[in-house]
Coordinates of C-alpha atoms in Angstrom, one line a residue:
M1 CA 11.0 -50.4 -28.9
S2 CA 10.6 -53.8 -27.3
V3 CA 8.1 -54.8 -24.7
D4 CA 10.8 -54.5 -22.0
E5 CA 11.5 -50.9 -23.0
L6 CA 7.9 -49.7 -22.9
I7 CA 7.5 -46.5 -21.0
D8 CA 4.7 -46.0 -18.4
V9 CA 2.9 -43.1 -20.3
K10 CA 0.6 -42.3 -17.4
G11 CA 3.5 -42.4 -15.0
V12 CA 5.3 -39.7 -17.0
F13 CA 2.5 -37.3 -16.3
N14 CA 1.9 -38.3 -12.7
S15 CA 5.3 -36.9 -11.6
T16 CA 5.0 -34.0 -9.1
E17 CA 8.5 -32.8 -9.7
S18 CA 9.2 -29.7 -11.7
V19 CA 9.5 -30.5 -15.4
G20 CA 13.1 -30.8 -16.8
Y21 CA 15.0 -31.9 -19.9
S22 CA 14.9 -35.5 -18.8
D23 CA 11.1 -35.4 -19.1
V24 CA 11.5 -34.0 -22.6
E25 CA 13.8 -36.8 -23.6
Q26 CA 11.3 -39.4 -22.2
L27 CA 8.4 -37.8 -24.1
T28 CA 10.5 -37.7 -27.3
R29 CA 11.2 -41.4 -27.0
I30 CA 7.5 -42.1 -26.7
V31 CA 6.6 -39.9 -29.7
C32 CA 9.2 -41.8 -31.8
S33 CA 7.8 -45.2 -30.7
D34 CA 4.8 -47.3 -31.3
Q35 CA 3.4 -45.7 -28.1
V36 CA 2.6 -42.4 -29.8
S37 CA -1.1 -43.3 -30.1
E38 CA -1.2 -44.1 -26.4
L39 CA 0.5 -40.8 -25.7
N40 CA -1.9 -38.8 -27.9
S41 CA -5.0 -40.4 -26.2
E42 CA -3.5 -39.8 -22.7
V43 CA -2.7 -36.1 -23.5
Q44 CA -6.2 -35.4 -24.9
A45 CA -7.7 -36.9 -21.7
L46 CA -5.5 -34.8 -19.5
V47 CA -6.3 -31.7 -21.5
K48 CA -10.0 -32.3 -20.6
N49 CA -9.1 -32.8 -17.0
I50 CA -7.1 -29.6 -16.9
A51 CA -10.0 -27.7 -18.5
E52 CA -12.1 -29.0 -15.6
G53 CA -9.7 -27.5 -13.0
Q54 CA -7.8 -30.7 -12.2
G55 CA -4.4 -29.6 -13.5
T56 CA -1.3 -28.6 -11.6
P57 CA 1.5 -26.4 -13.2
E58 CA 3.7 -29.5 -13.4
L59 CA 1.0 -31.4 -15.3
C60 CA 0.3 -28.4 -17.6
A61 CA 4.1 -28.2 -18.4
R62 CA 4.3 -31.9 -19.3
V63 CA 1.1 -31.9 -21.4
G64 CA 2.2 -28.7 -23.2
I65 CA 5.6 -30.1 -24.1
A66 CA 4.0 -33.4 -25.3
L67 CA 1.6 -31.3 -27.5
H68 CA 4.6 -29.4 -28.9
L69 CA 6.4 -32.6 -29.8
L70 CA 3.2 -33.9 -31.5
G71 CA 3.2 -30.7 -33.6
K72 CA 0.1 -29.3 -31.9
H73 CA 1.5 -25.9 -31.2
K74 CA -1.6 -23.9 -30.5
E75 CA -2.8 -26.4 -27.9
A76 CA 0.8 -26.5 -26.5
V77 CA 0.8 -22.7 -25.9
T78 CA -2.6 -22.9 -24.2
Q79 CA -1.1 -25.3 -21.6
L80 CA 2.4 -23.8 -21.3
E81 CA 1.2 -20.3 -20.7
K82 CA -0.3 -21.6 -17.4
V83 CA 3.2 -22.4 -16.2
Q84 CA 5.3 -19.8 -14.4
D85 CA 9.0 -19.9 -13.3
N86 CA 10.0 -23.0 -15.1
A87 CA 12.9 -22.8 -17.6
T88 CA 12.1 -25.8 -19.7
A89 CA 8.4 -24.9 -20.0
S90 CA 9.3 -21.3 -21.0
F91 CA 11.7 -22.6 -23.7
F92 CA 9.2 -24.9 -25.3
H93 CA 6.5 -22.3 -24.9
A94 CA 8.8 -20.0 -27.0
V95 CA 9.4 -22.6 -29.6
S96 CA 5.7 -23.3 -30.1
L97 CA 5.1 -19.5 -30.3
I98 CA 7.7 -19.3 -33.1
A99 CA 5.8 -22.1 -35.0
L100 CA 2.7 -19.9 -34.6
K101 CA 4.6 -16.9 -36.0
R102 CA 4.1 -15.0 -32.7
Y103 CA 7.7 -13.8 -32.7
S104 CA 7.7 -11.0 -30.2
E105 CA 6.1 -13.2 -27.5
A106 CA 8.5 -16.0 -28.3
D107 CA 11.5 -13.6 -27.8
Q108 CA 10.1 -12.7 -24.4
Q109 CA 9.7 -16.3 -23.4
L110 CA 13.3 -17.1 -24.5
E111 CA 14.6 -14.3 -22.4
A112 CA 12.7 -15.6 -19.5
A113 CA 13.9 -19.2 -20.1
A114 CA 17.5 -18.0 -20.1
K115 CA 17.1 -16.1 -16.8
L116 CA 15.5 -19.1 -15.2
G117 CA 18.5 -21.2 -16.1
Y118 CA 17.8 -22.8 -19.4
D119 CA 20.7 -23.3 -21.8
S120 CA 21.6 -19.6 -22.6
I121 CA 23.3 -20.4 -25.9
E122 CA 20.3 -22.4 -27.1
C123 CA 18.0 -19.5 -26.1
S124 CA 20.2 -17.0 -28.0
L125 CA 20.2 -19.2 -31.1
R126 CA 16.4 -19.2 -31.1
R127 CA 16.3 -15.5 -30.4
A128 CA 18.4 -15.1 -33.6
E129 CA 15.7 -17.1 -35.3
T130 CA 12.9 -14.7 -34.2
L131 CA 15.0 -11.7 -35.5
R132 CA 15.5 -13.5 -38.8
L133 CA 11.9 -14.3 -39.2
V134 CA 10.8 -10.7 -38.9
G135 CA 13.4 -9.7 -41.6
K136 CA 16.2 -8.4 -39.3
L137 CA 18.9 -10.5 -40.9
D138 CA 21.8 -8.2 -39.9
D139 CA 20.7 -8.3 -36.2
A140 CA 20.2 -12.0 -36.4
E141 CA 23.7 -12.6 -37.8
S142 CA 25.2 -10.1 -35.3
L143 CA 23.7 -12.1 -32.4
L144 CA 25.0 -15.4 -33.9
S145 CA 28.5 -13.9 -34.3
S146 CA 28.5 -12.8 -30.6
I147 CA 28.0 -16.4 -29.5
A148 CA 30.0 -18.1 -32.2
K149 CA 32.8 -19.1 -29.9
D150 CA 30.5 -21.2 -27.8
A151 CA 27.8 -22.0 -30.4
A152 CA 29.7 -22.9 -33.6
G153 CA 30.0 -26.5 -32.6
R154 CA 26.2 -26.9 -32.4
A155 CA 23.9 -28.1 -35.2
E156 CA 21.4 -25.3 -34.3
Y157 CA 24.1 -22.7 -35.0
S158 CA 24.8 -24.1 -38.5
F159 CA 21.0 -24.3 -39.1
Q160 CA 20.4 -20.7 -38.2
M161 CA 23.4 -19.5 -40.3
G162 CA 22.0 -21.6 -43.2
C163 CA 18.6 -19.9 -42.9
I164 CA 20.2 -16.5 -43.1
R165 CA 22.2 -17.5 -46.1
S166 CA 19.1 -18.8 -47.8
D167 CA 17.1 -15.6 -47.0
R168 CA 19.9 -13.6 -48.6
G169 CA 19.8 -15.7 -51.7
D170 CA 23.0 -17.6 -51.1
L171 CA 21.5 -21.0 -51.8
Y172 CA 24.9 -22.9 -52.1
G173 CA 26.1 -21.3 -48.8
A174 CA 22.7 -22.3 -47.2
I175 CA 23.0 -25.9 -48.3
E176 CA 26.5 -26.1 -47.0
Y177 CA 25.4 -25.0 -43.5
F178 CA 22.3 -27.2 -43.6
E179 CA 24.4 -30.2 -44.5
R180 CA 26.9 -29.3 -41.7
A181 CA 23.9 -29.2 -39.2
V182 CA 22.7 -32.6 -40.3
D183 CA 26.3 -34.0 -40.0
M184 CA 26.4 -32.7 -36.4
D185 CA 22.9 -34.0 -35.6
P186 CA 21.3 -36.5 -38.0
R187 CA 18.0 -35.9 -36.2
H188 CA 17.9 -32.1 -36.6
S189 CA 14.5 -32.2 -38.3
R190 CA 14.4 -28.5 -39.4
A191 CA 17.8 -28.7 -41.2
I192 CA 16.7 -31.9 -42.9
F193 CA 13.4 -30.2 -43.9
R194 CA 15.2 -27.3 -45.5
L195 CA 17.6 -29.7 -47.3
A196 CA 14.6 -31.6 -48.6
G197 CA 13.0 -28.4 -49.9
E198 CA 16.2 -27.4 -51.7
N199 CA 16.3 -30.9 -53.4
A200 CA 12.6 -30.7 -54.3
S201 CA 13.0 -27.3 -55.9
R202 CA 15.8 -28.7 -58.1
G203 CA 13.7 -31.7 -59.2
N204 CA 15.7 -34.2 -57.1
D205 CA 12.5 -35.9 -56.0
E206 CA 13.9 -39.2 -54.7
D207 CA 16.4 -37.3 -52.5
A208 CA 13.7 -34.9 -51.3
I209 CA 11.4 -37.8 -50.3
R210 CA 14.2 -39.5 -48.4
L211 CA 15.0 -36.3 -46.6
Y212 CA 11.4 -35.5 -45.8
E213 CA 10.9 -39.0 -44.4
Q214 CA 14.1 -38.5 -42.4
S215 CA 12.8 -35.2 -41.0
L216 CA 9.7 -36.9 -39.8
S217 CA 11.6 -39.6 -37.9
S218 CA 12.0 -37.3 -34.8
P219 CA 9.7 -34.8 -33.2
P220 CA 8.4 -32.1 -33.4
F221 CA 6.5 -33.0 -36.5
Y222 CA 6.1 -30.3 -39.1
L223 CA 2.9 -30.2 -41.1
G224 CA 4.8 -28.5 -43.9
A225 CA 7.1 -31.6 -44.2
I226 CA 4.1 -34.0 -44.3
L227 CA 2.4 -31.8 -46.9
N228 CA 5.4 -31.6 -49.2
L229 CA 6.1 -35.3 -48.8
G230 CA 2.5 -36.0 -49.8
L231 CA 2.9 -33.8 -52.9
L232 CA 6.0 -35.6 -53.9
Y233 CA 4.4 -39.0 -53.4
E234 CA 1.5 -37.8 -55.6
D235 CA 3.8 -36.6 -58.3
M236 CA 5.5 -40.1 -58.3
E237 CA 2.0 -41.6 -58.6
N238 CA 2.1 -43.2 -55.1
Y239 CA -1.4 -42.0 -54.4
P240 CA -2.2 -44.1 -51.3
A241 CA 0.9 -42.7 -49.6
A242 CA 0.0 -39.2 -50.6
A243 CA -3.5 -39.6 -49.3
F244 CA -2.1 -40.9 -46.0
C245 CA 0.0 -37.8 -45.6
F246 CA -2.9 -35.4 -46.3
R247 CA -5.1 -37.3 -43.8
R248 CA -2.4 -37.2 -41.2
I249 CA -2.3 -33.4 -41.6
L250 CA -6.1 -33.2 -41.3
E251 CA -6.0 -35.3 -38.1
A252 CA -3.7 -32.7 -36.5
D253 CA -5.3 -29.7 -38.1
P254 CA -8.9 -30.2 -39.5
T255 CA -8.9 -26.6 -40.7
N256 CA -5.9 -27.1 -43.1
E257 CA -7.5 -26.1 -46.4
M258 CA -4.5 -27.1 -48.6
A259 CA -4.4 -30.7 -47.2
A260 CA -8.2 -31.0 -47.6
M261 CA -8.1 -29.8 -51.2
Y262 CA -5.2 -32.0 -52.2
L263 CA -6.9 -35.0 -50.6
K264 CA -10.1 -34.2 -52.4
D265 CA -8.2 -34.0 -55.7
I266 CA -6.8 -37.5 -55.1
E267 CA -10.2 -39.0 -54.1
A268 CA -12.0 -37.4 -57.0
A269 CA -9.5 -38.5 -59.6
D270 CA -10.2 -42.2 -59.9
N271 CA -8.2 -42.3 -63.1
M272 CA -5.1 -41.7 -61.1
Y273 CA -5.2 -45.3 -59.7
Y274 CA -3.8 -47.8 -62.1
D275 CA -3.9 -51.6 -61.6
E276 CA -1.2 -53.9 -63.0
E277 CA -3.3 -54.8 -66.1
T278 CA -3.8 -51.2 -67.0
A279 CA -0.1 -50.5 -66.7
R280 CA 0.7 -53.5 -68.9
N281 CA -1.8 -52.2 -71.5
E282 CA -0.2 -48.8 -71.5
A283 CA 3.2 -50.3 -72.0
R284 CA 2.0 -52.4 -74.9
M285 CA 0.3 -49.3 -76.4
K286 CA 3.5 -47.3 -76.2
Q287 CA 5.5 -50.0 -77.8
L288 CA 2.9 -50.1 -80.6
L289 CA 2.9 -46.4 -81.2
D290 CA 6.7 -46.4 -81.4
R291 CA 6.7 -48.8 -84.3
P292 CA 8.0 -47.3 -87.5
V293 CA 5.6 -47.0 -90.5
T294 CA 8.2 -48.8 -92.6
D295 CA 7.3 -52.0 -90.7
F296 CA 4.0 -52.1 -92.6
E297 CA 3.0 -52.8 -96.2
L298 CA 2.2 -49.3 -97.5
S299 CA 2.4 -48.2 -101.1
V300 CA 5.6 -46.4 -102.2
R301 CA 3.6 -43.2 -102.7
S302 CA 2.2 -43.3 -99.1
R303 CA 5.6 -44.0 -97.7
N304 CA 7.3 -41.2 -99.6
C305 CA 4.5 -38.8 -98.6
L306 CA 4.8 -39.7 -94.9
H307 CA 8.6 -39.4 -95.0
A308 CA 8.3 -35.9 -96.6
M309 CA 5.9 -34.8 -93.8
D310 CA 8.4 -36.1 -91.1
I311 CA 5.9 -38.9 -90.0
H312 CA 7.9 -42.0 -89.1
T313 CA 5.9 -44.0 -86.5
L314 CA 2.3 -45.1 -85.8
G315 CA 2.3 -42.6 -83.0
D316 CA 3.1 -39.8 -85.4
L317 CA 0.0 -40.7 -87.4
T318 CA -2.2 -40.5 -84.3
R319 CA -0.9 -36.9 -83.7
V320 CA -1.9 -35.4 -87.0
S321 CA -5.3 -34.7 -88.5
E322 CA -6.6 -36.1 -91.8
N323 CA -6.6 -32.6 -93.2
D324 CA -2.9 -32.3 -92.3
L325 CA -2.2 -35.5 -94.3
L326 CA -4.3 -34.4 -97.3
A327 CA -2.4 -31.1 -97.4
G328 CA 0.8 -33.0 -98.0
K329 CA 2.2 -33.0 -101.6
N330 CA 0.9 -35.9 -103.7
F331 CA -1.0 -37.3 -100.7
G332 CA -4.5 -38.2 -101.9
Q333 CA -7.7 -40.0 -100.8
T334 CA -6.2 -43.4 -101.8
S335 CA -3.3 -43.0 -99.4
L336 CA -5.6 -41.7 -96.7
D337 CA -7.8 -44.8 -97.0
E338 CA -4.8 -47.0 -97.0
I339 CA -3.5 -45.5 -93.7
R340 CA -7.0 -45.6 -92.2
E341 CA -7.2 -49.3 -92.8
M342 CA -3.7 -50.0 -91.5
L343 CA -4.3 -48.1 -88.2
S344 CA -7.8 -49.6 -87.8
S345 CA -6.2 -53.1 -87.7
F346 CA -4.5 -52.1 -84.5
G347 CA -7.5 -50.3 -83.0
L348 CA -6.1 -46.9 -83.8
H349 CA -7.2 -44.0 -85.9
I350 CA -5.7 -40.8 -87.4
G351 CA -5.7 -37.9 -85.0
Q352 CA -6.7 -39.8 -81.9
N353 CA -3.7 -38.3 -79.9
L354 CA -3.8 -34.9 -81.6
H355 CA -4.0 -33.2 -78.2
E356 CA -0.5 -34.4 -77.5
A357 CA 0.9 -32.8 -80.6
L358 CA -0.8 -29.6 -79.7
G359 CA 0.9 -29.7 -76.3
Q360 CA 4.3 -30.4 -77.7
D361 CA 4.3 -28.1 -80.7
G362 CA 2.5 -25.1 -79.2
G363 CA -0.5 -25.6 -81.4
Y364 CA -2.9 -23.9 -78.9
A365 CA -5.0 -20.9 -79.6
A366 CA -3.2 -17.7 -80.3
L367 CA -3.0 -15.0 -77.7
P368 CA -5.8 -12.3 -77.8
P369 CA -4.8 -9.2 -79.8
E370 CA -4.5 -7.1 -76.7
L371 CA -1.8 -9.3 -75.3
A372 CA 0.1 -10.0 -78.5
D373 CA 2.7 -7.3 -77.9
N374 CA 2.5 -7.3 -74.1
P375 CA 6.0 -7.9 -72.7
V376 CA 4.5 -9.8 -69.7
T377 CA 3.8 -12.7 -72.0
E378 CA 7.5 -13.3 -72.4
K379 CA 8.2 -13.4 -68.7
P380 CA 9.2 -16.9 -67.3
I381 CA 6.5 -18.8 -65.5
S382 CA 8.7 -18.7 -62.4
D383 CA 7.6 -15.0 -62.0
L384 CA 4.2 -16.2 -60.9
G385 CA 5.7 -17.7 -57.7
L386 CA 3.7 -21.0 -58.0
S387 CA 3.8 -23.9 -55.5
V388 CA 6.1 -26.9 -56.2
R389 CA 3.1 -28.9 -57.4
S390 CA 2.0 -26.3 -59.9
R391 CA 5.5 -25.6 -61.1
K392 CA 6.0 -29.3 -61.9
C393 CA 2.8 -29.4 -63.8
M394 CA 3.9 -26.4 -65.8
S395 CA 7.2 -28.2 -66.6
R396 CA 5.4 -31.4 -67.5
L397 CA 3.2 -29.4 -70.0
G398 CA 6.2 -27.7 -71.5
I399 CA 4.9 -24.2 -70.3
G400 CA 7.9 -22.0 -69.8
T401 CA 6.5 -18.5 -70.2
I402 CA 3.3 -16.7 -69.0
G403 CA 2.3 -16.3 -72.6
E404 CA 2.3 -20.0 -73.1
L405 CA 0.2 -20.4 -70.0
L406 CA -2.4 -17.8 -71.2
R407 CA -2.9 -19.8 -74.4
R408 CA -4.2 -22.8 -72.4
S409 CA -7.8 -23.2 -71.2
P410 CA -8.7 -24.6 -67.8
D411 CA -9.9 -27.8 -69.4
E412 CA -6.6 -28.3 -71.1
L413 CA -4.7 -27.8 -67.8
L414 CA -7.0 -30.1 -65.9
A415 CA -6.3 -32.9 -68.4
S416 CA -2.7 -33.0 -67.3
R417 CA -1.6 -35.7 -64.8
N418 CA -1.7 -34.5 -61.2
F419 CA -3.1 -31.2 -62.1
G420 CA -6.2 -30.6 -60.0
V421 CA -8.6 -27.9 -59.1
T422 CA -6.3 -26.7 -56.3
S423 CA -3.5 -26.0 -58.8
L424 CA -6.0 -24.4 -61.2
N425 CA -7.3 -22.1 -58.5
E426 CA -3.8 -21.1 -57.6
I427 CA -2.9 -20.2 -61.1
R428 CA -6.1 -18.2 -61.6
E429 CA -5.3 -16.3 -58.4
K430 CA -1.8 -15.5 -59.5
L431 CA -2.9 -14.4 -63.0
T432 CA -5.7 -12.2 -61.5
E433 CA -3.1 -10.3 -59.5
M434 CA -1.5 -9.4 -62.9
N435 CA -4.9 -8.6 -64.5
L436 CA -4.6 -11.7 -66.7
K437 CA -6.7 -14.9 -67.2
L438 CA -6.6 -18.2 -68.9
R439 CA -8.1 -18.7 -72.3
N440 CA -11.9 -19.2 -72.1
D441 CA -11.9 -18.1 -68.4

């Protein structure tokens, strides 16, 4: 927005006319512009004035809608419930109530908004949403079918149909409807949000990030989108961007425990921040560990022994113990000393990356006897219903079943990249529900 296009923020709220959709469009333009900070400051000042008895219904309506667009739904409801007999205020009052999961009250407000003259089709679409969110999928679909002739050309209709398909487990049908909604309205943030979630669940992180960023390009802003975007940034090691997302959530909702814990994880994990020199050193080390042992002057006996034990690179030597080598046929102390000397010349030693081998080959402690024959250990890790972040950590560690998870200790899990106390506590909670626990817990 150029200087010539700047909106008089104070003037928007000084109007004495009844609030209408043109006011919503003007507030939306401000929220999407560089004037959003000015709007936020003005709204907070007006909230204080209203609390001191200086507010009119018209002012409360505009302040409430602004708060809704800023994603501050609880505060929005506080202002909008002071407004009577205004269709636009009733509609946005309802939408904020839906965000707060107060579905019955939202339905009443939508009915009132329609009677007052707000777009009846839009109100019906949102009433279908309240039915769906309380589990009445058949009733929701029936309502959508009754207005399909007038509503099928709207993005909101496709979005609501997509949500019903998703709730019924028809993910491909859901995605088709969500994509249709976005094609109709590229700024339909909720449809974009759901598409982003589907991509994230399938590991399409780059597409998910693009879609989450797109969903945040127009109000209202969903804290869930910012949280998920922060987790994806973190998983791609863009820690400053992830921290920014979590701080944005805490600015809007200081009581958000998840954002606070994720931010704490990032701030506590100094080793997550790599400078360019560290990155170059890691690349050089990887290149060194990938060098085959045949590149070096080892005795014929040592070479043959290593080949027989399926050891082909320097990295392989760092992932076995000296006892493993000595257990090999014809491998003696002379060969061990020879390999020690060779590795030492590169600043390496036998077994220094043994923990990696344990993670790849399942060399962790055996299950306790009481769990050895328990069928629950064979269940997939997905049965725990973990968050996206924890699921990705499980995938990174090669943990596919509950039994494989139970063989790990808390320290072994915390050693994984991006696996913090938040994820550990989540896993402990899920396991406790099944009367299970991690090794050494």
